[in-house]
């Protein structure tokens, strides 16, 4: 595997790959880590009387996840919370089939998110087990980054960064916290400069997702400072 | 028709009122009074057509006083509704009529609105959107059942946009609720009154048209300037002193400019030269409401000598004092020019005075063509889109808010609306399915339908949805705007896309002052005034209009025929003569193509006169084909008149690049991923109710409350390419910003291609080289820009980019 679309990171002794598609690959642990899939979101909006948005977000998210698993060959999938948009989430039949198929082929670890403290049972049967958090190697894996309890890898905020006129979901990497972008297709984003995120990652790097992962210093230098730097 | 003294047609009290004011009713005012039934009145601005519209209602109410809503007045502007209310109160008081006249717009308080639904005034003044809202309440049948008259003001302006479609749907509803209601349209002069009469007629049958006497012909010419206009550019700033001179000689001048950014720059340039300190104001849609209201009030009070304005003042309050209109930049459209000219001398007796200032040499020809068209009263009418289905979807949802309905009866009612007279049952069913289930091939929402059928009638599954649907009423989707604040002062608004391009320290113009961008906080652009600085950027674009087809034809005809150059100033005629010697003229029926080399690049110029939008689309399509042919295209620039593409290798056969089949093939492929398409989809999806930008508190958190419409567009294209909203989007794109339809029309009207291999830059092509707004052609586009920028940032920060995955 020698894919130049992704970006290699060293984080507290772990060698990680921030993938262009928004997943984090940890080869040493044979794990693919994703955050905030929000499966079932279109159905939840409809159930609550909201707009009937195109019911294809789950199909898109699962197809992307499946591609990432095929490309990395990872045996484990770790979902950092909000895998499902709510505990009553119902997927369309073909999406459920696809998910059940993926569940059977990989080892899945689900961390509880604020949207899914309890997991639904796709395809019937018992609800899936859910973890509060997880210590793996030198790192903690949890839904929301905890100040003073790092180093941790987390999701929840759906960070996004704007560069050259385009806004892209992005990994935020600080001294203690590595925050993943949302992997789900139908998810909004919180600007990386938002005070909540800035408090967790005041300084470090951001990796923008897209056709190709792109790393930038964080926070982004202002134009004026850039001009001075060029002198 | 001439004014007649036949006041006999008026009831005595009304005749006395006219006499007391020394007025004589106009012939068209009396004709309307005698006329029974629907009608369309065509009258020049300032001819008292609004009074004409209300006279029958006042006479009727004076003769038979009653309670309940009698007359509904609809205008495109809230301000107009307020103003009419004030103007009507005079005759109502003088005549001792016991009438209530109220307005009902977006500014009306909730309690007043609720009261109006059960206890309406005699005359209600409103807008198309507010009417749509009123029709969405269960009280609507009771409210409108006794309605006698509907007066639609400025119907020509409403008819140009989807607001007209929504209004006509509302009118069909009113006709169903009150079968005897009479509709009266009031219009400025238009090219095709019958089309307008058909739009407002039941089932598209034209209503009778009444013509008021035209005013005296306008006094209109190009403004004499000390210097000739520059070769390229759009600002008209070379003429600032000439404009100031004209302002000084007039009592009150309206200066129209086509875009907001140009208005800001011109306003600043005027003040830089304004040695006499003539009071001059600025008015455009990006300014805060308070700033605009201040200028309007100063104008009414006669405190201003001139106002620099954009289309924001095309319609609106009568300002009797205006005696000169100056149009800076080519008008692009003859009809709009005529309406703008009419803004001077609203008294209606003296001829309107107007001067035009071409911004560059091409525009000199366009202005000359427009003057001819005005003299011949030859107005352009680019065909209006018919029966947009997204507007229909919104209408269906709003009606569902009012109560259960029968689909068959609704279908026949909709076909009573002029624009939808030929609506097919299949199209209607598709809209119903979209409203009920989302209309997806994957029937995911059958349990959670938005509309459900119970006992044969359709209704909202969840009545609480009504609030969301009502909050998002409207058919014009504005680009998302952000407020601009300096400390605590609200300066105005800029487009979100413009704000996204700013970096701290950048300076731009707003409200005539230079400000420095500091930060974006909670969806507010925070700035600091920089009085002494020149702005770096002034590009918060606003709309760029494309030249109308009819005007383009006239420009082409003048250009191609030296016998017609007598209407042009000498400097422009000389320029064309040089073009004839060096290259060739774009003759009628001929598409002129020039190729030449300059500075290591090859250029291809195509003079298709297809309008800016179509030329831009043509640029994207042709440059793609050049890329495929290995010619290395590097960029292009499009104007209303021509397209200029530069490349590493020369084009030897331009005809092969623009053959229709090849262009169409490229179009389908390109269409999908185009930013213009995504923007069009966003508008369609918003109007149809799929995306609801207005949700309580949606803007509060920095987190996007919802996902971007681009993602919905992408998944729909991949999983459901025949979805109703994608079909509407494609139909919209064929006109509008993509304007592919006009490329086809260009190929039809210019069947011959004349290829000139010029030895160097030609006189016609030279201005194109100076034109702003170049579009770079990049193989991998945005991604490459992002990577270059990121690499630069990493290097400047002294960081090495981490190695790519080599695990």
XYZ file of C-alpha atoms in Angstrom, chain B residues 75-445:
371
model
C -47.324 45.304 -5.566
C -43.782 43.978 -5.920
C -42.440 46.285 -3.205
C -43.351 46.648 0.445
C -42.428 50.304 0.223
C -44.899 50.791 -2.594
C -47.701 49.295 -0.506
C -46.913 51.736 2.317
C -46.737 54.665 -0.056
C -50.063 53.841 -1.741
C -51.675 53.685 1.675
C -50.594 57.270 2.364
C -51.667 58.498 -1.091
C -55.121 56.939 -0.828
C -55.869 58.384 2.560
C -56.164 61.876 0.992
C -59.139 61.247 -1.330
C -60.724 58.918 1.233
C -60.647 61.647 3.883
C -61.706 64.402 1.477
C -64.635 62.379 0.228
C -65.690 61.446 3.737
C -65.600 57.740 2.938
C -65.802 55.472 5.937
C -63.095 53.075 4.815
C -60.285 51.123 6.418
C -57.136 50.808 4.350
C -54.301 48.709 5.790
C -51.148 47.110 4.537
C -50.040 43.558 5.149
C -46.403 42.855 4.320
C -43.453 41.101 5.904
C -43.120 44.153 8.181
C -46.639 43.844 9.609
C -46.738 42.621 13.212
C -48.043 39.162 14.054
C -51.024 40.402 16.072
C -52.143 42.774 13.295
C -51.867 39.945 10.791
C -53.904 37.613 12.968
C -56.566 40.290 13.436
C -56.666 41.001 9.686
C -57.467 37.364 9.019
C -60.750 37.597 10.927
C -61.507 41.321 10.694
C -60.082 42.547 7.390
C -60.030 46.177 6.197
C -61.945 47.229 3.067
C -58.749 47.675 1.111
C -55.687 45.560 1.868
C -52.298 46.435 0.381
C -49.859 43.577 0.087
C -47.100 41.699 -1.837
C -47.223 38.357 -3.719
C -45.479 36.556 -0.855
C -47.851 37.948 1.769
C -50.814 36.961 -0.398
C -49.440 33.411 -0.664
C -49.175 33.367 3.133
C -52.720 34.637 3.635
C -53.979 31.890 1.338
C -52.205 29.301 3.504
C -54.429 29.950 6.545
C -57.662 28.079 7.248
C -59.435 31.446 7.429
C -58.673 32.207 3.752
C -62.070 31.119 2.309
C -63.956 33.347 4.740
C -61.561 36.224 4.291
C -61.703 36.306 0.490
C -65.238 35.072 -0.237
C -66.608 38.601 -0.660
C -63.600 40.001 -2.506
C -64.617 42.270 -5.399
C -61.393 43.507 -6.920
C -57.720 42.659 -7.200
C -55.329 45.370 -8.356
C -51.877 44.169 -9.429
C -49.422 47.060 -9.683
C -46.226 46.949 -11.773
C -47.384 43.640 -13.213
C -44.747 43.900 -15.965
C -42.019 43.672 -13.318
C -43.672 40.778 -11.496
C -44.186 38.915 -14.750
C -40.450 38.830 -15.411
C -39.772 36.543 -12.487
C -41.168 33.557 -10.669
C -42.939 35.931 -8.298
C -45.384 36.473 -11.154
C -46.029 32.733 -11.399
C -46.704 32.538 -7.685
C -49.018 35.541 -7.859
C -50.998 34.068 -10.761
C -51.452 30.853 -8.796
C -52.750 33.002 -5.941
C -55.073 34.820 -8.330
C -56.507 31.501 -9.530
C -57.164 30.649 -5.888
C -58.873 34.002 -5.309
C -61.061 33.422 -8.372
C -62.066 30.055 -6.948
C -62.869 31.534 -3.540
C -64.753 34.523 -4.944
C -66.014 33.728 -8.448
C -67.109 37.290 -9.237
C -63.755 38.932 -8.450
C -62.369 41.324 -11.087
C -58.628 41.569 -11.643
C -56.919 44.690 -12.915
C -53.273 44.698 -13.961
C -51.321 47.973 -14.092
C -48.273 47.887 -16.315
C -45.602 50.147 -17.734
C -45.096 50.002 -21.482
C -44.133 46.491 -22.598
C -43.280 44.805 -25.880
C -46.121 42.305 -25.846
C -49.232 43.433 -23.928
C -51.179 40.394 -25.157
C -48.730 38.027 -23.458
C -49.163 39.916 -20.201
C -52.947 39.937 -20.662
C -52.823 36.165 -21.159
C -50.732 35.690 -18.054
C -53.382 37.239 -15.814
C -56.428 35.923 -17.680
C -58.408 32.922 -16.479
C -56.951 29.772 -18.047
C -54.557 31.955 -20.031
C -57.291 33.721 -22.038
C -56.093 37.330 -22.476
C -58.046 39.961 -20.560
C -59.016 43.179 -22.436
C -56.101 45.634 -22.750
C -56.560 49.374 -22.251
C -53.853 51.770 -23.403
C -53.314 55.146 -21.776
C -52.072 57.995 -23.913
C -48.293 57.768 -24.236
C -46.430 60.719 -22.777
C -44.329 63.016 -24.968
C -41.275 61.294 -26.490
C -38.316 61.332 -24.119
C -35.308 63.595 -24.524
C -32.589 60.994 -24.480
C -29.013 60.953 -25.792
C -25.505 59.900 -24.942
C -23.872 62.192 -22.398
C -21.255 64.465 -23.965
C -17.949 63.676 -22.315
C -14.594 65.451 -22.421
C -12.707 62.224 -23.033
C -13.778 59.242 -25.125
C -14.674 56.108 -23.139
C -11.830 53.667 -22.416
C -11.312 50.521 -24.440
C -12.473 48.178 -21.697
C -14.016 48.305 -18.241
C -17.457 48.746 -16.820
C -17.261 51.493 -14.228
C -17.743 54.642 -16.286
C -15.419 56.553 -13.999
C -13.833 58.435 -16.907
C -17.090 60.431 -17.075
C -17.324 61.473 -13.426
C -16.760 65.182 -14.132
C -19.215 65.215 -17.003
C -21.816 63.552 -14.793
C -21.192 66.084 -12.019
C -21.698 68.898 -14.513
C -25.033 67.425 -15.586
C -26.072 66.967 -11.945
C -25.243 70.603 -11.211
C -27.472 71.744 -14.087
C -30.459 69.596 -13.110
C -32.730 69.886 -10.117
C -32.538 66.277 -9.069
C -30.785 63.374 -10.817
C -31.061 59.622 -10.544
C -27.829 57.896 -11.583
C -28.365 54.224 -12.425
C -25.450 51.763 -12.467
C -25.760 48.082 -13.214
C -24.036 46.462 -10.233
C -23.590 47.261 -6.563
C -19.807 47.206 -6.699
C -19.787 49.630 -9.627
C -22.244 51.853 -7.761
C -19.907 51.973 -4.753
C -16.885 52.835 -6.885
C -18.705 55.438 -8.936
C -20.140 57.024 -5.808
C -16.661 57.281 -4.327
C -15.258 58.730 -7.546
C -18.060 61.323 -7.671
C -17.299 62.512 -4.171
C -13.582 62.708 -4.905
C -14.403 65.263 -7.638
C -17.361 66.930 -5.941
C -15.760 70.320 -5.277
C -19.128 72.050 -4.832
C -20.233 69.495 -2.232
C -23.452 68.746 -4.061
C -25.509 66.511 -1.782
C -25.328 63.093 -3.444
C -26.565 59.823 -1.902
C -26.108 56.123 -2.541
C -28.795 53.448 -2.681
C -28.386 49.738 -3.374
C -29.538 46.394 -2.098
C -26.434 45.632 -0.019
C -26.916 48.656 2.213
C -28.714 48.299 5.497
C -32.401 49.064 5.494
C -31.782 52.062 7.748
C -29.220 53.496 5.327
C -31.584 53.069 2.407
C -34.534 54.575 4.281
C -32.391 57.597 5.149
C -31.537 58.231 1.507
C -35.155 57.754 0.457
C -36.352 60.210 3.106
C -33.747 62.792 2.098
C -34.841 62.353 -1.506
C -38.509 62.886 -0.664
C -37.606 65.957 1.400
C -35.740 67.416 -1.582
C -32.416 67.443 0.258
C -30.459 65.540 -2.376
C -29.299 66.641 -5.802
C -28.503 63.115 -6.955
C -28.689 59.490 -5.930
C -26.416 56.763 -7.279
C -28.569 53.632 -7.443
C -28.799 50.127 -8.815
C -31.929 48.214 -9.776
C -33.027 48.813 -6.179
C -34.713 51.982 -7.418
C -36.119 50.622 -10.684
C -39.544 50.536 -9.115
C -40.906 52.458 -6.276
C -42.130 55.626 -4.825
C -42.938 58.528 -7.111
C -40.307 61.188 -6.800
C -41.807 64.081 -8.649
C -38.671 66.160 -8.284
C -36.444 63.964 -10.457
C -35.825 65.750 -13.756
C -32.811 63.842 -15.086
C -31.876 60.183 -15.275
C -28.304 59.172 -16.065
C -27.618 55.569 -16.992
C -23.936 54.683 -16.481
C -22.898 51.610 -18.462
C -24.887 50.107 -21.284
C -28.493 49.379 -20.330
C -28.319 45.735 -21.556
C -32.059 45.747 -22.057
C -34.230 48.366 -23.785
C -37.317 47.784 -21.669
C -35.405 48.461 -18.466
C -33.880 51.582 -20.012
C -37.334 52.923 -20.915
C -38.628 52.263 -17.426
C -35.602 53.955 -15.906
C -36.042 56.973 -18.168
C -39.628 57.166 -16.930
C -38.327 57.789 -13.419
C -37.653 61.380 -14.420
C -40.613 63.726 -14.547
C -43.209 61.610 -12.902
C -45.613 64.519 -13.346
C -46.109 63.044 -16.799
C -46.526 66.209 -18.842
C -42.966 67.228 -19.671
C -40.769 64.849 -21.658
C -38.489 62.620 -19.582
C -34.815 63.562 -19.804
C -32.126 60.933 -19.786
C -28.461 60.624 -20.684
C -26.499 57.430 -21.198
C -22.809 56.976 -20.439
C -21.208 54.049 -22.266
C -18.444 52.525 -20.128
C -16.278 51.311 -23.008
C -16.042 51.312 -26.801
C -18.245 48.280 -27.346
C -20.850 49.901 -25.142
C -20.850 53.005 -27.341
C -22.332 50.843 -30.063
C -24.739 49.231 -27.621
C -25.902 52.628 -26.366
C -26.405 53.848 -29.942
C -28.437 50.710 -30.656
C -30.494 51.209 -27.506
C -31.229 54.846 -28.432
C -32.528 53.713 -31.822
C -34.693 51.093 -30.165
C -36.130 53.663 -27.737
C -36.889 56.045 -30.610
C -38.688 53.252 -32.466
C -40.435 52.046 -29.266
C -39.020 48.635 -30.078
C -38.905 46.967 -26.672
C -37.161 43.687 -26.138
C -38.922 40.772 -24.593
C -36.764 37.774 -23.926
C -39.151 34.864 -23.490
C -40.150 34.260 -19.922
C -39.875 30.778 -18.461
C -43.231 29.111 -18.291
C -44.799 27.228 -15.456
C -41.870 26.496 -13.139
C -42.762 23.361 -11.190
C -40.817 24.255 -8.039
C -43.122 27.263 -7.599
C -46.059 24.904 -8.066
C -44.735 22.554 -5.359
C -44.514 25.452 -2.920
C -48.048 26.505 -3.806
C -49.387 22.999 -3.186
C -47.697 22.816 0.226
C -49.007 26.250 1.217
C -52.540 25.287 0.208
C -52.209 22.111 2.247
C -51.509 24.348 5.247
C -54.916 25.950 4.733
C -56.768 22.642 4.901
C -57.538 19.318 3.208
C -57.989 19.451 -0.572
C -59.117 17.281 -3.436
C -56.366 16.652 -6.014
C -58.648 16.700 -9.080
C -60.233 19.979 -8.113
C -56.856 21.502 -7.340
C -55.565 20.404 -10.752
C -58.379 22.203 -12.589
C -57.903 25.263 -10.396
C -54.186 25.397 -11.175
C -54.905 25.319 -14.898
C -56.918 28.507 -14.385
C -53.650 30.322 -13.642
C -52.298 31.828 -16.876
C -48.740 30.450 -16.664
C -50.068 26.969 -15.825
C -52.917 26.855 -18.346
C -51.248 23.973 -20.138
C -50.007 22.094 -17.099
C -50.116 18.369 -17.811
C -51.644 15.920 -15.394
C -48.354 14.003 -15.347
C -46.418 17.110 -14.277
C -49.016 17.869 -11.616
C -48.892 14.292 -10.320
C -45.091 14.469 -10.143
C -45.383 17.642 -8.032
C -47.986 16.021 -5.777
C -45.743 12.991 -5.343
C -42.794 15.228 -4.497
C -44.829 17.109 -1.901
C -46.204 13.922 -0.384
C -43.288 11.478 -0.407
C -40.270 13.391 -1.696
C -40.747 11.697 -5.066
C -37.757 9.375 -4.723
C -37.236 6.180 -6.691
C -36.341 4.625 -3.344
C -39.695 4.837 -1.568
C -38.131 5.520 1.791
C -40.713 7.767 3.365
